[in-house]
């Protein structure tokens, strides 16, 4: 989360560029990297990170994104009608929050490796602005993301397939920091949800012309359920790997999960990967005993408010906080893809869960069951005698001490595919 913020929401998406396709080579200096960090059993992989800018070729700009900082929050005092509130000026609680766009704007470029054993490997560059533009926060984020990926890629003999792979990086003479990730997909979970609900709207508009065969519609829904379950399970496996290796994600959301396909029919090839580790937090006890600083200040302030003071309690709170973020992502993917475009968005859904129903998923289900627009979402979570609601309730438990760990979530019967 951004420094000094109680909460942070991702505002992201690919914005097509008008730049041409002509590749360029960026000259610069190497990023400063602390080799004194833990080497791990697979330290050779981290040691092979490409830090020479001459080893890369940069292609076209493919997008940009930033952060929306929420610096204050006040919940609704009553239970308004969801339909009317979602169309009013306080959608998502914006009327009750101080919201501003974050200062750090990140650019994304295509590219490839031009030298060495990985020559020809397609990559995605993530570019952080220099201090003069992005300030100290941009430098901290870039450094933290580089260090976190390098650490995680050195923790075991086998690299976790559910975390984006960092190939290297460099710093330009103007102070910009370029991180080079293997190109394993240009889409994210938010893109899937958007395309899915738009397709649903189109199908509903066509009516019987689209699904004249009930079996065809049934297969369409089944493929969508399979895709979402595999997406969520891969996300939780990546999160479990991070937690097992003493790192929190702290920026988990629909834009933070990279996908290599958006097609439900290609679910067998789907590999979700976590990205955006700029706010990752080291939860080794040696780090927790130090005074909080930088990007983790907000997390530990909230931990103290929840009664977590000792290193053990702070570690437990941090892990549970990631699980809560994963729970909100679960809710997002359980509703948005099954609803027509414009029916509900992430902010109004979060308000429904947190403010309107105070994280009571039983009451949420009864409310949604009475609205035909949420029928398929309810059916999805109802699988296995309500296994989806059961899991979601556990992940969003108001008491952080009672939330499950990521591995338990990934192995829950709702996410193993057994209910399909």
C-alpha positions as a printed Julia matrix, in Angstrom:
420×3 Matrix{Float64}:
   0.0     0.0     0.0
   1.15    3.5    -0.64
   3.01    5.24    2.15
   0.75    7.13    4.51
  -2.45    5.54    3.22
  -4.91    3.43    5.12
  -5.9     1.64    1.95
  -4.91    1.6    -1.68
  -6.89    0.58   -4.73
  -5.38   -0.26   -8.07
  -6.41    1.86  -11.05
  -4.95    0.05  -13.98
  -5.38   -1.09  -17.52
  -3.58   -1.0   -20.78
  -3.88    2.27  -22.62
  -2.92    1.83  -26.3
  -0.04    3.99  -27.36
   0.32    5.98  -30.54
   4.04    5.22  -30.68
   5.37    3.24  -33.58
   6.71   -0.28  -33.46
  10.34    0.69  -34.01
  12.51   -0.82  -31.26
  15.01    1.29  -29.38
  17.93    0.48  -27.13
  18.05    2.3   -23.8
  21.47    3.2   -22.45
  21.87    3.48  -18.73
  23.56    2.35  -15.57
  22.93   -0.77  -13.5
  20.37   -0.81  -10.71
  21.96   -1.07   -7.29
  21.38   -4.59   -5.98
  22.42   -5.87   -2.59
  24.19   -9.19   -3.12
  24.41   -9.65    0.63
  20.77  -10.81    0.7
  20.04  -14.48    1.33
  21.31  -16.61   -1.56
  18.97  -19.55   -1.09
  19.34  -22.94   -2.76
  18.8   -21.52   -6.21
  20.98  -18.42   -5.91
  22.43  -19.03   -9.36
  19.14  -17.95  -10.92
  19.25  -14.62   -9.14
  22.94  -14.24   -9.92
  22.04  -14.58  -13.61
  19.74  -11.55  -13.58
  20.58   -9.38  -16.57
  21.62   -5.96  -15.31
  23.26   -4.58  -18.47
  20.97   -2.27  -20.51
  22.82   -3.21  -23.71
  21.36   -6.71  -23.36
  17.81   -5.48  -23.99
  15.84   -4.11  -26.9
  12.79   -1.99  -26.12
   9.73   -2.11  -28.34
   6.44   -0.26  -28.34
   4.66    1.26  -25.37
   1.71   -1.03  -24.54
   0.17    0.65  -21.52
   0.44    2.53  -18.26
  -1.14    2.47  -14.84
  -0.99    4.14  -11.47
  -2.45    3.97   -7.98
  -5.48    5.49   -6.32
  -4.73    6.45   -2.74
  -7.58    6.31   -0.22
  -6.47    8.37    2.77
  -9.67    8.3     4.84
 -12.73    6.1     5.12
 -16.13    6.2     6.78
 -18.59    3.33    6.44
 -22.27    3.81    5.7
 -24.4     4.04    8.79
 -27.44    2.34    7.31
 -28.33   -0.4     4.87
 -29.38    1.37    1.64
 -30.9    -0.27   -1.38
 -27.95   -1.61   -3.35
 -29.37   -0.77   -6.75
 -30.06    2.85   -5.96
 -26.81    3.38   -4.06
 -24.75    1.91   -6.89
 -26.18    4.55   -9.2
 -25.78    7.49   -6.85
 -22.92    9.88   -6.33
 -21.47    7.89   -3.45
 -20.76    4.71   -5.44
 -18.02    2.77   -3.7
 -18.04    5.17   -0.79
 -16.24    7.9    -2.73
 -18.46   10.47   -1.05
 -17.02    9.42    2.3
 -13.39    9.1     1.25
 -10.5    11.37    0.37
  -9.36    9.9    -2.93
  -6.54   11.12   -5.13
  -4.46    9.65   -7.88
  -1.07    8.42   -6.71
   2.09   10.18   -7.79
   3.8     7.1    -9.23
   2.8     6.4   -12.83
   4.24    3.22  -14.35
   4.73    2.57  -18.06
   4.8    -0.82  -19.78
   6.78   -1.68  -22.91
   7.28   -4.77  -25.0
  10.85   -5.87  -25.56
  13.25   -8.77  -25.88
  16.64   -9.96  -24.67
  19.33   -9.41  -27.32
  22.4   -11.01  -25.72
  23.38  -14.04  -23.69
  21.72  -17.43  -23.13
  18.24  -15.86  -22.99
  18.64  -14.07  -26.3
  15.32  -13.67  -28.1
  13.22  -14.08  -24.94
  10.16  -11.76  -25.14
   9.81   -9.47  -22.15
   7.58   -6.81  -20.62
   9.35   -3.76  -19.23
   7.89   -2.1   -16.17
   9.26    1.44  -15.97
   9.32    3.45  -12.76
   9.86    7.22  -13.08
  13.01    8.77  -11.67
  13.15   10.66   -8.39
  12.58   14.01  -10.1
   9.21   12.81  -11.42
   8.07   10.06   -9.08
   9.86   11.13   -5.92
  11.41    8.88   -3.3
   8.35    6.58   -3.3
   8.99    5.53   -6.92
  12.58    4.6    -6.08
  11.46    2.65   -3.01
   8.83    0.76   -5.0
  11.22   -0.19   -7.8
  13.93   -1.27   -5.39
  11.49   -3.29   -3.29
  10.02   -5.05   -6.33
  13.46   -5.94   -7.66
  14.66   -7.21   -4.3
  11.48   -9.2    -3.63
  11.5   -10.99   -6.99
  15.21  -11.74   -6.7
  14.69  -13.16   -3.22
  11.7   -15.32   -4.19
  13.51  -16.64   -7.27
  16.37  -17.8    -5.05
  14.3   -19.6    -2.43
  13.97  -23.04   -4.03
  15.27  -25.24   -6.81
  11.99  -24.85   -8.68
  10.69  -21.39   -9.51
   7.01  -20.98   -8.59
   5.0   -20.9   -11.83
   2.37  -18.64  -10.25
   4.66  -15.64   -9.77
   5.9   -13.45  -12.62
   9.56  -14.06  -13.48
  12.02  -11.17  -13.29
  14.84  -11.43  -15.83
  16.73   -8.28  -14.87
  16.69   -4.53  -14.95
  18.65   -1.33  -15.25
  18.57    2.35  -14.37
  18.8     5.05  -17.03
  20.88    8.19  -16.73
  17.68   10.15  -16.09
  16.93    7.98  -13.04
  14.17    5.82  -14.53
  14.26    2.24  -13.32
  13.41   -0.44  -15.87
  12.46   -3.92  -14.64
  12.38   -6.65  -17.29
   9.87   -9.49  -16.76
   9.43  -12.55  -18.93
   6.42  -12.0   -21.14
   4.0   -14.66  -19.91
   0.89  -12.69  -20.81
  -0.37   -9.15  -21.32
  -3.77   -9.68  -19.71
  -4.89   -9.57  -16.08
  -7.85  -10.81  -14.05
  -9.56   -7.44  -14.46
  -9.36   -7.84  -18.25
 -10.98  -11.27  -17.99
 -13.82   -9.99  -15.82
 -14.45   -7.08  -18.18
 -14.49   -9.22  -21.32
 -16.64  -11.85  -19.63
 -19.38   -9.49  -18.49
 -19.37   -7.69  -21.85
 -19.79  -11.01  -23.62
 -22.61  -11.93  -21.25
 -24.36   -8.66  -22.02
 -24.04   -9.35  -25.73
 -25.41  -12.88  -25.34
 -28.36  -11.67  -23.28
 -29.15   -9.06  -25.93
 -29.25  -11.78  -28.57
 -31.51  -13.92  -26.4
 -32.54  -17.24  -27.9
 -30.59  -16.48  -31.08
 -27.39  -17.08  -29.09
 -28.31  -20.06  -26.96
 -31.03  -21.97  -28.75
 -29.64  -25.14  -27.19
 -29.88  -25.25  -23.35
 -26.92  -27.67  -23.29
 -24.77  -25.06  -25.02
 -25.57  -22.46  -22.37
 -24.85  -24.98  -19.62
 -21.42  -25.72  -21.11
 -20.7   -22.0   -21.42
 -21.35  -21.46  -17.7
 -19.37  -24.57  -16.77
 -16.31  -23.39  -18.75
 -16.51  -20.0   -17.06
 -16.66  -21.59  -13.61
 -13.66  -23.79  -14.41
 -11.65  -20.79  -15.63
 -12.37  -18.72  -12.52
 -11.6   -21.58  -10.15
  -8.26  -22.27  -11.84
  -7.48  -18.55  -11.82
  -8.17  -18.32   -8.09
  -6.3   -21.49   -7.21
  -3.2   -20.36   -9.13
  -3.36  -16.98   -7.41
  -3.55  -18.59   -3.98
  -0.69  -20.98   -4.78
   1.46  -18.01   -5.71
   0.45  -16.25   -2.49
   1.18  -19.4    -0.46
   4.67  -19.53   -2.0
   5.28  -15.93   -0.96
   4.05  -16.51    2.59
   6.07  -19.7     2.94
   9.13  -17.65    2.05
   8.35  -14.82    4.46
   6.98  -12.24    2.03
   3.6   -10.51    1.87
   2.1    -9.28   -1.39
   0.12   -6.29   -0.02
  -1.24   -5.15   -3.38
  -3.4    -8.08   -4.43
  -6.28   -7.27   -6.74
  -7.74   -7.95  -10.21
  -4.92   -6.0   -11.88
  -2.21   -7.87   -9.96
  -2.77  -11.29  -11.54
  -1.28  -11.83  -15.01
  -3.06  -14.23  -17.38
  -1.78  -15.84  -20.55
  -5.29  -16.23  -22.01
  -8.77  -14.77  -21.61
 -10.58  -17.62  -23.39
 -12.65  -19.91  -21.16
 -12.16  -22.76  -23.64
  -8.37  -22.53  -23.14
  -8.58  -23.14  -19.39
  -6.21  -26.12  -19.66
  -3.45  -23.71  -20.74
  -4.22  -21.03  -18.14
  -1.35  -20.11  -15.77
  -2.15  -17.19  -13.42
   0.89  -15.3   -12.14
   1.18  -12.71   -9.38
   2.78   -9.39  -10.27
   3.07   -5.92   -8.71
   5.28   -6.78   -5.74
   6.33   -3.17   -5.19
   4.56   -3.09   -1.8
   5.72   -6.55   -0.69
   6.77   -6.77    2.96
   9.51   -8.87    4.56
   8.0   -10.7     7.53
  11.09  -12.51    8.77
  11.31  -11.98   12.53
  14.6   -10.13   12.16
  12.8    -7.55    9.98
   9.7    -7.36   12.18
  11.79   -6.42   15.19
  13.0    -3.29   13.4
  11.08    0.0    13.45
   8.57    0.12   10.55
   9.53    2.47    7.77
   8.73    3.25    4.18
   6.12    1.23    2.32
   5.08   -0.95    5.28
   4.17    1.82    7.75
   0.46    1.67    6.93
   0.3    -2.1     7.39
   1.86   -2.06   10.85
  -0.29    0.9    11.92
  -3.37   -1.17   11.07
  -1.83   -4.15   12.85
  -1.49   -2.14   16.04
  -5.11   -0.99   15.71
  -6.14   -4.66   15.49
  -4.18   -5.56   18.63
  -1.1    -7.07   16.97
   2.03   -5.81   18.74
   4.59   -8.61   19.05
   6.57   -9.83   16.01
   4.55  -13.07   16.03
   1.24  -11.19   16.1
   2.37   -8.73   13.41
   3.42  -11.6    11.15
   0.04  -13.29   11.64
  -1.77  -10.03   10.94
   0.2    -9.41    7.74
  -0.56  -12.88    6.37
  -4.23  -12.53    7.3
  -4.32   -9.11    5.64
  -3.16  -10.68    2.37
  -5.86  -13.35    2.75
  -8.47  -10.62    3.16
  -7.24   -9.02   -0.09
  -7.47  -12.42   -1.76
 -11.01  -12.74   -0.4
 -12.03   -9.48   -2.04
 -10.48  -10.74   -5.29
 -12.47  -13.98   -4.88
 -15.69  -11.99   -4.45
 -14.85   -9.86   -7.49
 -14.33  -12.93   -9.69
 -17.4   -14.66   -8.27
 -19.67  -11.76   -9.23
 -18.36   -9.55  -12.03
 -17.92  -12.22  -14.75
 -21.42  -13.59  -14.04
 -23.16  -10.23  -14.26
 -23.95   -8.04  -17.22
 -21.74   -5.01  -17.81
 -22.59   -2.09  -15.55
 -24.53   -4.08  -12.94
 -21.81   -4.05  -10.28
 -18.18   -2.97  -10.01
 -15.38   -3.7    -7.55
 -15.96   -0.67   -5.36
 -19.73   -1.09   -5.04
 -19.27   -4.82   -4.4
 -16.77   -4.12   -1.64
 -19.15   -1.61   -0.12
 -21.95   -4.17   -0.23
 -19.83   -6.7     1.66
 -18.12   -4.42    4.16
 -20.53   -1.58    4.88
 -24.0    -2.82    3.98
 -23.76   -6.37    5.33
 -20.77   -6.0     7.69
 -19.06   -9.09    6.22
 -22.07  -11.31    6.91
 -22.01  -13.54    3.82
 -25.24  -15.31    4.77
 -27.13  -12.01    4.67
 -25.31  -11.08    1.45
 -26.49  -14.31   -0.18
 -30.12  -13.72    0.8
 -29.95  -10.23   -0.65
 -28.38  -11.38   -3.94
 -30.74  -14.34   -4.23
 -33.65  -11.9    -4.48
 -32.09  -10.15   -7.49
 -32.14  -12.1   -10.76
 -29.11  -10.15  -12.01
 -26.94  -11.96   -9.44
 -28.48  -15.39   -9.99
 -25.5   -17.02  -11.75
 -23.07  -15.62   -9.18
 -25.18  -17.09   -6.37
 -25.36  -20.45   -8.17
 -21.58  -20.43   -8.56
 -20.95  -19.86   -4.85
 -23.73  -22.32   -3.95
 -21.83  -25.26   -5.48
 -21.12  -28.03   -2.97
 -23.87  -26.94   -0.55
 -22.57  -23.4    -0.36
 -18.85  -24.2    -0.37
 -18.05  -20.91   -2.11
 -19.87  -18.82    0.5
 -18.21  -20.87    3.24
 -14.72  -20.17    1.86
 -15.42  -16.52    1.19
 -16.75  -16.04    4.73
 -13.58  -17.57    6.17
 -11.29  -15.36    4.07
 -13.25  -12.22    5.01
 -13.59  -13.07    8.69
 -13.61   -9.78   10.65
 -11.15  -11.29   13.15
  -7.8   -11.69   11.39
  -6.87  -14.52   13.77
  -9.6   -16.73   12.31
  -8.73  -16.41    8.62
  -7.19  -19.47    6.91
  -3.69  -19.54    5.47
  -3.19  -19.37    1.69
  -2.35  -23.06    1.32
  -5.57  -24.08    3.09
  -7.56  -21.8     0.79
  -5.9   -23.23   -2.34
  -6.73  -26.76   -1.13
 -10.33  -25.97   -0.16
 -12.85  -28.21   -1.91
 -14.31  -25.23   -3.77
 -10.98  -24.47   -5.48
  -9.76  -27.99   -6.17
 -12.22  -28.42   -9.04
 -13.88  -31.42   -7.4
 -17.25  -29.64   -7.31
 -17.3   -29.15  -11.06
